[in-house]
Amino acid sequence: MAGKLTLIVGPMYSGKTSALLSLVEIYALGKKNYVVFKPEIDRRYSSEYVVSHSGMKTSALVVGSSESLHARMRELDGEKVQAVFVDEVHFLDEGIVDVAKGIIDQGIDVFCVGLDMSYRQKPFVVTAKLMAVADEIVKKRAVCHNCGEYNAVLSYRTTNDIEGDIDVGGMEKYVAVCRDCYKILSSKKTVHPQQAD
Ligand code: ADP
Ligand code: MG
Ligand code: ZN
């Protein structure tokens, strides 16, 4: 039987990695065979662990591309892996879509976690394509940094030094905000996030 592809998406601090870690724990408690991957680009906290903002963590294999993730999976062939987890999937190349499809066709469940939009509200194509082929999508929310409501669906860059859609950072650069507060905060900025390119 084919596996299932689940996508967990949302803005920063919306509990995506925490959700992944909870799922990993379920597989660990059940003594299942699973693999956790993280892209090489994300070295905010640790290069060998997937770490949530609240400090929970699990060890992970670091991969530089979808092809190296594919290669690692081929190496594990025969070990009866039941689930594959990928954190920060938006940092991987689009090849991950076919790689994920290949893995679920082998009867392995795949859980991908990532940002759905950049801080400029531009969809990450990798995440969007994975969502298109997913069996299940979970959209998470965070607490809005500005108004305190639990309706933050956007990541907002607090600094003015715009550097393109991908610029790895944490609380020193990004906050989660609701749509209304995104507009309010953007209107106060000298460089508007959606205009800069
Ligand atoms: P993500 O992977 O989506 O960035 P994490 O799972 O790593 O999120 O972190 C979620 C944790 O971040 C929460 O459990 C909470 O402790 C913390 N946190 C910090 N700021 C916020 C916020 N604005 N809204 C929700 N959680 C927040
Ligand atoms: Mg995360
Ligand atoms: Zn708000």
Short mmCIF file of C-alpha atoms and ligand atoms in Angstrom, two decimals:
data_model
loop_
_atom_site.label_atom_id
_atom_site.label_comp_id
_atom_site.label_asym_id
_atom_site.label_seq_id
_atom_site.Cartn_x
_atom_site.Cartn_y
_atom_site.Cartn_z
CA MET A 1 0.00 0.00 0.00
CA ALA A 2 1.24 3.47 -0.87
CA GLY A 3 2.28 5.84 1.88
CA LYS A 4 0.80 9.29 2.47
CA LEU A 5 2.28 12.72 1.96
CA THR A 6 1.43 15.22 4.70
CA LEU A 7 2.37 18.89 4.52
CA ILE A 8 2.54 21.08 7.61
CA VAL A 9 2.82 24.73 6.61
CA GLY A 10 2.46 28.20 8.05
CA PRO A 11 4.46 31.27 9.05
CA MET A 12 7.43 31.32 11.38
CA TYR A 13 6.72 30.35 15.04
CA SER A 14 3.46 28.62 14.08
CA GLY A 15 4.55 25.34 15.64
CA LYS A 16 5.48 23.53 12.42
CA THR A 17 8.67 22.01 13.78
CA SER A 18 6.94 21.26 17.11
CA ALA A 19 4.25 19.37 15.17
CA LEU A 20 6.94 17.43 13.31
CA LEU A 21 8.67 16.58 16.60
CA SER A 22 5.37 15.32 18.08
CA LEU A 23 4.90 13.03 15.08
CA VAL A 24 8.52 11.83 15.37
CA GLU A 25 7.86 11.01 19.03
CA ILE A 26 4.86 8.86 18.07
CA TYR A 27 7.01 6.85 15.67
CA ALA A 28 9.83 6.65 18.23
CA LEU A 29 7.49 5.43 20.99
CA GLY A 30 6.14 2.80 18.60
CA LYS A 31 9.72 1.68 17.87
CA LYS A 32 9.17 2.38 14.19
CA ASN A 33 11.92 2.96 11.69
CA TYR A 34 12.02 6.57 10.51
CA VAL A 35 14.42 9.14 9.12
CA VAL A 36 14.49 12.89 9.78
CA PHE A 37 16.07 15.20 7.21
CA LYS A 38 16.88 18.88 7.26
CA PRO A 39 18.31 21.08 4.50
CA GLU A 40 21.91 22.18 4.79
CA ILE A 41 21.06 25.88 4.46
CA ASP A 42 19.33 25.98 7.84
CA ARG A 43 22.06 26.23 10.46
CA ARG A 44 20.32 28.63 12.81
CA TYR A 45 20.44 26.34 15.83
CA SER A 46 22.25 23.10 15.06
CA SER A 47 23.54 21.29 12.00
CA GLU A 48 22.66 17.79 13.22
CA TYR A 49 19.38 18.36 14.97
CA VAL A 50 15.94 19.60 14.07
CA VAL A 51 15.24 22.15 16.82
CA SER A 52 11.99 23.98 17.55
CA HIS A 53 11.84 27.56 18.81
CA SER A 54 10.82 26.19 22.19
CA GLY A 55 14.04 24.12 22.36
CA MET A 56 12.74 20.59 21.63
CA LYS A 57 14.93 18.63 19.27
CA THR A 58 15.62 15.39 17.43
CA SER A 59 18.66 14.28 15.50
CA ALA A 60 18.54 14.68 11.73
CA LEU A 61 20.43 13.89 8.56
CA VAL A 62 21.59 17.07 6.83
CA VAL A 63 21.07 17.11 3.06
CA GLY A 64 22.15 19.71 0.52
CA SER A 65 19.61 18.81 -2.16
CA SER A 66 16.66 16.60 -3.03
CA GLU A 67 19.10 14.34 -4.88
CA SER A 68 21.21 13.78 -1.76
CA LEU A 69 18.03 13.02 0.21
CA HIS A 70 17.13 10.51 -2.51
CA ALA A 71 20.62 9.00 -2.31
CA ARG A 72 20.37 8.63 1.49
CA MET A 73 17.03 6.88 1.08
CA ARG A 74 18.54 4.49 -1.47
CA GLU A 75 21.32 3.69 1.04
CA LEU A 76 18.64 2.82 3.61
CA ASP A 77 16.88 0.54 1.13
CA GLY A 78 15.91 -2.72 2.82
CA GLU A 79 15.78 -1.19 6.31
CA LYS A 80 12.01 -1.00 6.13
CA VAL A 81 11.71 2.72 6.82
CA GLN A 82 8.11 3.56 7.75
CA ALA A 83 8.24 7.34 7.76
CA VAL A 84 10.36 10.18 6.41
CA PHE A 85 10.31 13.64 7.96
CA VAL A 86 11.67 16.77 6.31
CA ASP A 87 11.91 20.06 8.19
CA GLU A 88 12.23 23.46 6.48
CA VAL A 89 11.37 21.86 3.14
CA HIS A 90 11.08 25.27 1.43
CA PHE A 91 14.89 25.40 1.46
CA LEU A 92 15.13 22.32 -0.79
CA ASP A 93 14.98 22.33 -4.58
CA GLU A 94 11.83 21.40 -6.52
CA GLY A 95 13.21 17.92 -7.19
CA ILE A 96 11.88 17.02 -3.74
CA VAL A 97 8.36 16.78 -5.24
CA ASP A 98 9.26 13.75 -7.40
CA VAL A 99 11.51 12.32 -4.69
CA ALA A 100 8.63 12.51 -2.17
CA LYS A 101 6.24 10.89 -4.67
CA GLY A 102 8.76 8.07 -5.22
CA ILE A 103 9.05 7.52 -1.46
CA ILE A 104 5.29 7.32 -0.86
CA ASP A 105 4.99 4.92 -3.80
CA GLN A 106 7.29 2.61 -1.83
CA GLY A 107 4.74 2.54 1.00
CA ILE A 108 6.57 5.06 3.20
CA ASP A 109 4.75 7.99 4.82
CA VAL A 110 6.33 11.39 4.18
CA PHE A 111 5.85 14.43 6.42
CA CYS A 112 7.15 17.73 5.04
CA VAL A 113 7.21 20.88 7.10
CA GLY A 114 7.89 24.34 5.75
CA LEU A 115 7.04 27.95 5.19
CA ASP A 116 4.21 28.50 2.71
CA MET A 117 5.17 32.13 2.00
CA SER A 118 8.22 34.34 2.21
CA TYR A 119 8.17 37.46 4.36
CA ARG A 120 7.07 39.26 1.17
CA GLN A 121 3.96 37.04 1.05
CA LYS A 122 5.31 35.25 -2.03
CA PRO A 123 4.48 31.53 -2.07
CA PHE A 124 7.48 29.22 -1.88
CA VAL A 125 7.14 27.18 -5.08
CA VAL A 126 8.55 24.01 -3.51
CA THR A 127 5.98 24.11 -0.70
CA ALA A 128 3.16 25.00 -3.11
CA LYS A 129 3.97 22.07 -5.40
CA LEU A 130 4.21 19.66 -2.47
CA MET A 131 0.83 20.92 -1.22
CA ALA A 132 -0.62 20.19 -4.66
CA VAL A 133 0.38 16.53 -4.52
CA ALA A 134 -0.16 16.04 -0.76
CA ASP A 135 -2.78 13.76 0.78
CA GLU A 136 -3.17 16.06 3.75
CA ILE A 137 -2.26 19.67 4.47
CA VAL A 138 -2.16 21.29 7.89
CA LYS A 139 -2.02 25.10 7.93
CA LYS A 140 -0.71 26.39 11.24
CA ARG A 141 -1.11 29.82 12.84
CA ALA A 142 1.04 31.74 15.27
CA VAL A 143 0.27 34.43 17.83
CA CYS A 144 0.45 37.84 16.11
CA HIS A 145 3.46 39.72 17.41
CA ASN A 146 1.61 43.03 17.03
CA CYS A 147 -1.95 42.48 18.29
CA GLY A 148 -1.58 39.26 20.28
CA GLU A 149 -4.36 37.40 18.48
CA TYR A 150 -3.90 33.77 17.47
CA ASN A 151 -4.34 34.55 13.79
CA ALA A 152 -0.84 35.17 12.45
CA VAL A 153 -0.50 33.61 9.01
CA LEU A 154 2.35 35.77 7.72
CA SER A 155 6.04 36.14 8.50
CA TYR A 156 7.15 39.76 8.75
CA ARG A 157 10.69 41.05 8.51
CA THR A 158 11.39 43.63 11.17
CA THR A 159 14.64 44.93 9.69
CA ASN A 160 14.83 47.11 6.60
CA ASP A 161 17.79 45.45 4.89
CA ILE A 162 15.84 43.52 2.25
CA GLU A 163 17.97 40.73 0.80
CA GLY A 164 15.73 38.55 -1.37
CA ASP A 165 13.15 35.95 -0.49
CA ILE A 166 15.47 33.66 1.42
CA ASP A 167 17.49 35.09 4.28
CA VAL A 168 17.82 32.68 7.17
CA GLY A 169 17.09 34.24 10.51
CA GLY A 170 15.20 34.03 13.76
CA MET A 171 13.50 36.40 16.15
CA GLU A 172 16.11 39.12 15.52
CA LYS A 173 14.78 39.48 11.97
CA TYR A 174 11.31 37.98 11.72
CA VAL A 175 8.03 37.97 13.61
CA ALA A 176 4.70 36.32 12.86
CA VAL A 177 1.81 38.69 12.22
CA CYS A 178 -1.84 38.66 11.14
CA ARG A 179 -2.84 40.17 7.79
CA ASP A 180 -4.10 43.40 9.33
CA CYS A 181 -0.94 43.99 11.34
CA TYR A 182 1.23 43.15 8.31
CA LYS A 183 -0.42 46.07 6.51
CA ILE A 184 -0.11 48.39 9.50
CA LEU A 185 3.57 47.57 10.07
CA SER A 186 4.42 47.74 6.34
CA SER A 187 2.88 51.19 6.02
CA LYS A 188 5.26 52.46 8.72
CA LYS A 189 8.35 51.11 6.97
CA THR A 190 10.49 53.16 4.60
CA VAL A 191 11.05 50.10 2.35
CA HIS A 192 7.87 48.09 1.82
CA PRO A 193 8.42 44.33 1.85
CA GLN A 194 6.19 43.56 -1.14
CA GLN A 195 7.53 46.37 -3.30
CA ALA A 196 11.23 45.65 -2.93
CA ASP A 197 12.70 43.23 -5.47
P1 ADP B 1 8.02 26.90 13.48
O1 ADP B 1 8.75 25.63 13.12
O2 ADP B 1 6.65 27.00 12.84
O3 ADP B 1 8.83 28.13 13.23
P2 ADP B 1 8.36 25.99 16.20
O4 ADP B 1 7.60 24.71 16.32
O5 ADP B 1 9.85 25.90 16.07
O6 ADP B 1 7.72 26.89 15.03
O7 ADP B 1 8.11 26.91 17.46
C1 ADP B 1 6.86 27.07 18.06
C2 ADP B 1 7.12 27.67 19.43
O8 ADP B 1 7.60 28.99 19.28
C3 ADP B 1 5.89 27.79 20.29
O9 ADP B 1 5.63 26.60 20.98
C4 ADP B 1 6.29 28.93 21.25
O10 ADP B 1 7.00 28.41 22.34
C5 ADP B 1 7.29 29.75 20.43
N1 ADP B 1 6.80 31.04 19.94
C6 ADP B 1 7.53 32.17 19.89
N2 ADP B 1 6.83 33.18 19.35
C7 ADP B 1 5.63 32.70 19.01
C8 ADP B 1 4.45 33.24 18.40
N3 ADP B 1 4.40 34.54 18.01
N4 ADP B 1 3.38 32.44 18.21
C9 ADP B 1 3.43 31.15 18.60
N5 ADP B 1 4.51 30.57 19.20
C10 ADP B 1 5.59 31.32 19.40
MG MG B 2 10.58 25.30 12.18
ZN ZN B 3 -2.25 41.25 14.44
#
